[in-house]
CSV table of C-alpha atoms in Angstrom, one decimal:
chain,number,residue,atom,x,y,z
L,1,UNK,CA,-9.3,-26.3,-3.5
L,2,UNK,CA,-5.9,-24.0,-2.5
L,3,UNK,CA,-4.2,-25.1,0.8
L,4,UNK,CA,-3.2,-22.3,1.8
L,5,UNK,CA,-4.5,-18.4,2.1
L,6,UNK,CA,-2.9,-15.0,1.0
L,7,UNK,CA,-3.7,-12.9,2.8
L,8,UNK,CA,-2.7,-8.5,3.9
L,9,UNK,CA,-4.3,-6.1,6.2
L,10,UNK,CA,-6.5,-3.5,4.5
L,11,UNK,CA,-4.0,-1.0,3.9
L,12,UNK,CA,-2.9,-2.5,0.6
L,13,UNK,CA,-5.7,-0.6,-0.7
L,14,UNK,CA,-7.5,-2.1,-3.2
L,15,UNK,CA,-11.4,-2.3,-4.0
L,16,UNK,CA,-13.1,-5.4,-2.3
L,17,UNK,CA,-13.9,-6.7,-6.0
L,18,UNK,CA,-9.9,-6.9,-6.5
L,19,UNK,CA,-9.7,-8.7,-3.5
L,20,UNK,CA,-12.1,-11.2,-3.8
L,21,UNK,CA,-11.8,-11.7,-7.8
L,22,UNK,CA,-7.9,-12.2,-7.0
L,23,UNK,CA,-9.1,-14.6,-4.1
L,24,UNK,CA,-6.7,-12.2,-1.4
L,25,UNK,CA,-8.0,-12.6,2.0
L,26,UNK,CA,-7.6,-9.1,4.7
L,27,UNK,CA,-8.2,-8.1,7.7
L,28,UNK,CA,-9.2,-4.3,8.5
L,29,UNK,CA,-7.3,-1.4,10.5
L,30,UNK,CA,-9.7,1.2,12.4
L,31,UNK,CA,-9.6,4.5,12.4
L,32,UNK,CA,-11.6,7.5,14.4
L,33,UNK,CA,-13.5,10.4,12.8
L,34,UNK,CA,-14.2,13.1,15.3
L,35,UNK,CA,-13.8,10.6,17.8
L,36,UNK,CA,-16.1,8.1,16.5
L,37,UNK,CA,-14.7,4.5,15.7
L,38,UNK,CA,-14.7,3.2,12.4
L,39,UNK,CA,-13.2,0.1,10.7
L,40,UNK,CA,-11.0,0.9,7.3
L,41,UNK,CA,-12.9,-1.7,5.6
L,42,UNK,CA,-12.4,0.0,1.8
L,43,UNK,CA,-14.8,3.1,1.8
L,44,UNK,CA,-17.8,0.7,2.9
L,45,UNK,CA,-18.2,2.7,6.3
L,46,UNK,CA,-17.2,5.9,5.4
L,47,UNK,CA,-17.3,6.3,1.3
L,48,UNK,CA,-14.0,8.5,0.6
L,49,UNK,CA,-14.9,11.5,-0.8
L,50,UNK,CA,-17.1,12.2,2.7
L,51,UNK,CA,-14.1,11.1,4.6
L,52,UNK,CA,-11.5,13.5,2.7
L,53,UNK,CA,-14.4,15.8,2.3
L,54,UNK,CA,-14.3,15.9,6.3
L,55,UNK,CA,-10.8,16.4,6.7
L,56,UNK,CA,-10.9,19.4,4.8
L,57,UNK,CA,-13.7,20.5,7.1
L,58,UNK,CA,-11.3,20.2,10.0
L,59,UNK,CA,-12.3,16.6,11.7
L,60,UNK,CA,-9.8,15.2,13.5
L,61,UNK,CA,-8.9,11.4,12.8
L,62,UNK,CA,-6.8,9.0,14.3
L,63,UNK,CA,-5.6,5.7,13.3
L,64,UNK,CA,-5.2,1.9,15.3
L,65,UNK,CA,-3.6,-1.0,14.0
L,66,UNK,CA,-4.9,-4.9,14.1
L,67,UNK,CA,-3.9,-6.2,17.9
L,68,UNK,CA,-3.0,-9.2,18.4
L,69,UNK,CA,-6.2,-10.9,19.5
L,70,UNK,CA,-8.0,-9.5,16.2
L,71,UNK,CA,-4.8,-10.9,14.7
L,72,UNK,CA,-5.7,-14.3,16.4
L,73,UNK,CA,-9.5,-15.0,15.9
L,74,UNK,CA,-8.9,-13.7,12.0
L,75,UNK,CA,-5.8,-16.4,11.2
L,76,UNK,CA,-7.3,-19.3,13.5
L,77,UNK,CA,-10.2,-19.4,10.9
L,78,UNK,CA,-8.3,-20.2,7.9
L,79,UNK,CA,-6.1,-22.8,10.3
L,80,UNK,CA,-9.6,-24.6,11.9
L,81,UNK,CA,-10.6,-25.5,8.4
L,82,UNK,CA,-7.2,-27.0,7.9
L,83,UNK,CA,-5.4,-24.0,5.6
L,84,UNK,CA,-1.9,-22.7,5.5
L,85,UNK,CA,-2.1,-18.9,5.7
L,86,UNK,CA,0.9,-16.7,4.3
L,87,UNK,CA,0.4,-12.8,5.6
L,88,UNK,CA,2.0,-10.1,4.3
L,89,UNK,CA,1.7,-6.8,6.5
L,90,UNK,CA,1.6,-3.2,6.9
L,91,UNK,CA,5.6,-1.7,6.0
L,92,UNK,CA,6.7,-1.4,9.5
L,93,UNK,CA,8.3,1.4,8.7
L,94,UNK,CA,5.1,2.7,8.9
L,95,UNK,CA,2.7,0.7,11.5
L,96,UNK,CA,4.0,-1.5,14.7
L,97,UNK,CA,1.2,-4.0,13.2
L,98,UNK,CA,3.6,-7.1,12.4
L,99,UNK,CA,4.8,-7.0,16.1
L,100,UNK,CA,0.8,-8.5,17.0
L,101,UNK,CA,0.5,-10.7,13.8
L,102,UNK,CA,3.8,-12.9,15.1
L,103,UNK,CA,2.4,-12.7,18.8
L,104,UNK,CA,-0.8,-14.5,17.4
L,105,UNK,CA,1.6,-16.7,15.3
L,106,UNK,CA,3.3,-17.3,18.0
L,107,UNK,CA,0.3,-18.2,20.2
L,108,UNK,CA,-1.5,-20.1,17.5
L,109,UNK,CA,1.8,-22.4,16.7
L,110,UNK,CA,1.5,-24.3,20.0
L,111,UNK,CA,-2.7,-24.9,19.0
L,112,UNK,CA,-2.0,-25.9,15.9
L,113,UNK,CA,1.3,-27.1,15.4
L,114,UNK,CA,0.5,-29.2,12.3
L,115,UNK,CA,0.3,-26.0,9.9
L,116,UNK,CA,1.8,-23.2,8.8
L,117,UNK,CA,1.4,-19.5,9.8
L,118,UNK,CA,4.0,-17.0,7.6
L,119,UNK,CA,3.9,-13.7,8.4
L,120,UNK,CA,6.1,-10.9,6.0
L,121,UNK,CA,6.9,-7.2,6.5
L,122,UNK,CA,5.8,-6.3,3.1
L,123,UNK,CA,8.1,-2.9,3.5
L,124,UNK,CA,5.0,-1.5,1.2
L,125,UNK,CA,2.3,0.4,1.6
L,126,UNK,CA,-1.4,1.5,0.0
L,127,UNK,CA,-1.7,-0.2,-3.3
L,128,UNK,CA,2.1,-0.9,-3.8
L,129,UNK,CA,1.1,-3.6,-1.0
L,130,UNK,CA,-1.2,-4.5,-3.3
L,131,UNK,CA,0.4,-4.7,-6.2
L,132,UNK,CA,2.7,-7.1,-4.1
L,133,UNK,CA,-0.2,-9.0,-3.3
L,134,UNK,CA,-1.4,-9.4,-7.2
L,135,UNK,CA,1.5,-10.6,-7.8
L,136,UNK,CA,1.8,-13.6,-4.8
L,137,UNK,CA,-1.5,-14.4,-6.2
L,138,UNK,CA,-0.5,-14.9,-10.1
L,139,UNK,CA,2.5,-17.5,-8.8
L,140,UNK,CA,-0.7,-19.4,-6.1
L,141,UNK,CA,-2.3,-19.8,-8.8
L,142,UNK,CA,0.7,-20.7,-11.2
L,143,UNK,CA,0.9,-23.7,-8.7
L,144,UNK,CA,3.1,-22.4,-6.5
L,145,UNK,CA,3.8,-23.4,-2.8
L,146,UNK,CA,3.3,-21.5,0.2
L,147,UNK,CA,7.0,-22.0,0.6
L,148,UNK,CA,7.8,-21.0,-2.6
L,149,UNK,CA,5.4,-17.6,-2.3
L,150,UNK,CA,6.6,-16.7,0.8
L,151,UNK,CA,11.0,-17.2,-0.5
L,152,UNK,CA,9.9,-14.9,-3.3
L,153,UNK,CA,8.0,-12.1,-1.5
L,154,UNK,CA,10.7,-12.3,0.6
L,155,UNK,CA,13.4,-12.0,-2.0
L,156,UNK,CA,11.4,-9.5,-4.1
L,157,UNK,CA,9.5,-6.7,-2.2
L,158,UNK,CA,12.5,-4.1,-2.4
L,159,UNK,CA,11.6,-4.2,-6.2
L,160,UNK,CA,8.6,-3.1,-5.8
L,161,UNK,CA,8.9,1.1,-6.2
L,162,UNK,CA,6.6,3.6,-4.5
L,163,UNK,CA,6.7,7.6,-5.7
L,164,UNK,CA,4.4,9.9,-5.0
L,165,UNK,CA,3.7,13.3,-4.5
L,166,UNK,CA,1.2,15.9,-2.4
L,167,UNK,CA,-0.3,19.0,-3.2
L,168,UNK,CA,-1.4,19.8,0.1
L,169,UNK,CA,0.8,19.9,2.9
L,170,UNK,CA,-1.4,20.3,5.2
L,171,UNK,CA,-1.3,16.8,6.9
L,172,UNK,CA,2.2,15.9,6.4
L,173,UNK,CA,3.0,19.0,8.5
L,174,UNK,CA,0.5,17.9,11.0
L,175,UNK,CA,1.9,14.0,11.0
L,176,UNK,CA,5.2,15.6,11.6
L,177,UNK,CA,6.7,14.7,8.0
L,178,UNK,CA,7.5,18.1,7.0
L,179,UNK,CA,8.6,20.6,9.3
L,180,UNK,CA,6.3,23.8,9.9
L,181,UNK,CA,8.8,25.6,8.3
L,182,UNK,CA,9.8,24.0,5.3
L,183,UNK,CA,5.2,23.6,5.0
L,184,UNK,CA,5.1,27.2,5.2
L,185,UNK,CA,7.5,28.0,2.6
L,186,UNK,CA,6.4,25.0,0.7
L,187,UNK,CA,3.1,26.6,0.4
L,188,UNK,CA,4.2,29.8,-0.2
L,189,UNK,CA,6.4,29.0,-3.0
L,190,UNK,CA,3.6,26.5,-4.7
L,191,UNK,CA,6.5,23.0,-3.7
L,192,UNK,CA,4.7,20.0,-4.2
L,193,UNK,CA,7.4,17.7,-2.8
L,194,UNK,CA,7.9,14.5,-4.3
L,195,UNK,CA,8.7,11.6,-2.0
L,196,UNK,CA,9.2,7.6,-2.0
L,197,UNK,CA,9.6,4.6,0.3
L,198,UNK,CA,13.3,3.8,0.8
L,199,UNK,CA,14.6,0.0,1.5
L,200,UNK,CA,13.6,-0.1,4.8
L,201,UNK,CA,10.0,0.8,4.2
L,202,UNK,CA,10.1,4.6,5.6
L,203,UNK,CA,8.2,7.5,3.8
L,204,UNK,CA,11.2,9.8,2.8
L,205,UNK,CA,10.7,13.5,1.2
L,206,UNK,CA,14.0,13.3,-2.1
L,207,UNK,CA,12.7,16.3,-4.0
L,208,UNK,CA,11.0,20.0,-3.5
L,209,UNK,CA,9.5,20.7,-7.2
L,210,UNK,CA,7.7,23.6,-7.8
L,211,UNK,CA,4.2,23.6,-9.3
L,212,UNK,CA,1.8,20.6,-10.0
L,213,UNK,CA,2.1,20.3,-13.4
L,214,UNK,CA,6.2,19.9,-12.8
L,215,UNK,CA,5.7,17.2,-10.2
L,216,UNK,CA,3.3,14.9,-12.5
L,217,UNK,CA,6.1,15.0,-14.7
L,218,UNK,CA,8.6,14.3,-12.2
L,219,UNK,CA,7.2,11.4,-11.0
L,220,UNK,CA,6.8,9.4,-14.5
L,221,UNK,CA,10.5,10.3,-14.7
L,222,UNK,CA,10.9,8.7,-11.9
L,223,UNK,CA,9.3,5.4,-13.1
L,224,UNK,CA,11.0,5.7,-16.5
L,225,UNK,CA,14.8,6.3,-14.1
L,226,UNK,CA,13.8,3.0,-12.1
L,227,UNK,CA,11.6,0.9,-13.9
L,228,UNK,CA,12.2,-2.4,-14.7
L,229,UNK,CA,13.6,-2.5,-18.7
L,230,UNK,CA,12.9,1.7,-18.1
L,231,UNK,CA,10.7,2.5,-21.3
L,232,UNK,CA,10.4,-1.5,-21.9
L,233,UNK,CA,8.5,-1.6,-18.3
L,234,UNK,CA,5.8,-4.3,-19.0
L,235,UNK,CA,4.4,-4.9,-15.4
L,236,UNK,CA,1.8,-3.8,-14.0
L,237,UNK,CA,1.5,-0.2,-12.6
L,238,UNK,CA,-1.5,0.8,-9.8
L,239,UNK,CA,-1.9,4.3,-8.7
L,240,UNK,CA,-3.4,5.0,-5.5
L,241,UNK,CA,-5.0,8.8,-4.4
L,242,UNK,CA,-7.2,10.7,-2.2
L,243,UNK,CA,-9.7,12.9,-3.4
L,244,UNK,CA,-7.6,14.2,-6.0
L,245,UNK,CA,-8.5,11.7,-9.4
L,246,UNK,CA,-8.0,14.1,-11.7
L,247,UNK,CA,-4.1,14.3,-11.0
L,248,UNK,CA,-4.3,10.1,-10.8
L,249,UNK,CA,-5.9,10.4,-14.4
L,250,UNK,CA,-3.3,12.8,-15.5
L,251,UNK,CA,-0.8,10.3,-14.5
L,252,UNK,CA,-2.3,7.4,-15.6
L,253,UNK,CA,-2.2,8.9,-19.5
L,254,UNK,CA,1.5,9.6,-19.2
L,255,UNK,CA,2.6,6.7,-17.8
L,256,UNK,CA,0.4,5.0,-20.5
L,257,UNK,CA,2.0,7.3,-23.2
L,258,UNK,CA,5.3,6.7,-21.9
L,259,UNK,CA,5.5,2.9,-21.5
L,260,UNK,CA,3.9,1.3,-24.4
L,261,UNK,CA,4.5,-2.0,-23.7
L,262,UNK,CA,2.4,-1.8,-20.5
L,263,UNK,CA,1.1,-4.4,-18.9
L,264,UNK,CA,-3.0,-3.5,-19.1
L,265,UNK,CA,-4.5,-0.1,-18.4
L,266,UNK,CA,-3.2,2.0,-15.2
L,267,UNK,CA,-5.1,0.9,-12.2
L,268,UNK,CA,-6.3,3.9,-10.2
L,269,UNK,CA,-7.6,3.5,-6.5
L,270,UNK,CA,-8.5,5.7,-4.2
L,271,UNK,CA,-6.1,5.7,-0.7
L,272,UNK,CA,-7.7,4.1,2.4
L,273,UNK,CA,-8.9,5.8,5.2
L,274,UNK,CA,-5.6,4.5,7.6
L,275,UNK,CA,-3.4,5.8,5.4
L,276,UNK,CA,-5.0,8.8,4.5
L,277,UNK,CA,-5.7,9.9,7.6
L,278,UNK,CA,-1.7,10.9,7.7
L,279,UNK,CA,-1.6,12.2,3.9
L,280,UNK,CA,-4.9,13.9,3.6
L,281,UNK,CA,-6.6,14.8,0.0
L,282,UNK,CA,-4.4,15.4,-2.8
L,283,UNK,CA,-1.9,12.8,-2.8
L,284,UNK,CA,-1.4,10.6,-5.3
L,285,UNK,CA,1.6,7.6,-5.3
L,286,UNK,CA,2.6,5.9,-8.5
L,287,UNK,CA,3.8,2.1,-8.0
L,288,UNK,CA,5.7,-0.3,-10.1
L,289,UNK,CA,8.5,-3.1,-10.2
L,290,UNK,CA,12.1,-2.0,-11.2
L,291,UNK,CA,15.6,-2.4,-9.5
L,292,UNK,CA,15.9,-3.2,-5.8
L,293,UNK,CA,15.7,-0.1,-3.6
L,294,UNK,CA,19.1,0.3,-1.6
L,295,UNK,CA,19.0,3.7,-0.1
């Protein structure tokens, strides 16, 4: 038996089979649909395509992080039966959701002094988180300590590279990414711009390229520019996207084309229902490990 638990929040999107044949515990966000409360529990309320179908439609959703007394009653589970539990969260770049993880650490250290409660800002998001995640779980089960996986996430995450790109503003203009302006003209002209998460876990528009076709290609220059060995990348690489599988596929066959020395097929999964409530369909994000990010 393991003595200790990996665990992430469900925003590393990744299919509950991944989870549970990697052994990755997680704990769910919520979101609201038209007002109605769901939990983002990988498309098993709400399958994805209704849920993007409905945005489209014009619903109205809203996203809530894990508080701190979820937070609580999820980690003193793992510590009653006598595990160590290292927890990576949501970027918080992104979500205020590691600010209640280490007020239930903090709470839970004076009940059970005896073990150990690590909490990480993974500075990652969708299923870069989880590619972060699949790889704490190969060194666990390389033999690993919980000490030892929680110095290397820690000394690693930067490495791990999120691009991706939208063809549908819509949202980001909504969520107050892009300006009305510069989503009108965006529109108008056919930009699909082509963004990433910088070093300090922030979603940050770099590039305005015109046309779909352009920005596929763009972004596999992208992995190519800061892979790890560029064309020699042999990691893993996960795509995530929403409603849009098509472009993932497209994608997928480059970067397979592109990187021969590959490590597996492309995984593609679809964006969760937290994070896609602020992207809406037709985004798709392309995730890797290369050189530390620094800007």
């Amino acid at each position: 038996m393991k003595d200790y638990i990996i665990s992430c929040c469900s925003t590393a999107d990744l299919t509950e089979e991944h989870f549970k044949a990697r052994d990755i515990s997680y704990i769910c966000f919520h979101f609201e649909l038209d007002g109605k409360e769901y939990a983002d529990d990988l498309g098993k309320s709400i399958p994805f395509d209704k849920f993007y179908k409905a945005m489209q439609d014009g619903a109205q959703t809203r996203t809530s992080q894990v508080n701190a007394d979820e937070f609580e009653q999820y980690f003193e589970g793992f510590l009653k039966e006598g595990k160590d539990v290292l927890h990576l969260c949501l970027s918080s770049g992104i979500s205020g959701t590691i600010n209640s993880a280490r007020v239930a650490q903090e709470i839970l250290a004076e009940k059970y002094p005896e073990r150990k409660l690590l909490i990480v800002d993974s500075l990652a998001a969708s299923s870069g988180y989880g590619l972060l995640m699949d790889k704490l779980a190969d060194l666990r089960d390389q033999g690993k300590s919980i000490d030892e996986v929680y110095e290397w996430a820690m000394a690693n995450r930067l490495k791990l590279h999120h691009w991706f790109f939208s063809s549908d503003l819509t949202f980001f203009i909504k969520g107050g990414r892009i300006s009305k302006t510069a989503g009108a003209l965006g529109g108008l002209l056919n930009i699909c711009p082509l963004m990433n998460v910088d070093y300090q876990g922030h979603l940050i528009p770099r590039y305005k390229i015109r046309t779909k076709k352009k920005v596929i290609r763009a972004i596999v220059d992208k992995m190519e520019e800061c892979a790890e060995g560029g064309k020699d990348y042999s990691g893993k690489c996960y795509i995530s996207n929403s409603a849009c599988e098509e472009d993932a596929k497209e994608v997928a066959r480059l970067v397979e084309e592109r990187f021969p020395k590959l490590n597996g097929k492309v995984e593609i999964y679809s964006i969760g229902t937290t994070i896609g409530s602020h992207t809406g369909p037709g985004t798709v994000a392309l995730f890797f490990w290369g050189k530390e990010r620094n800007d």
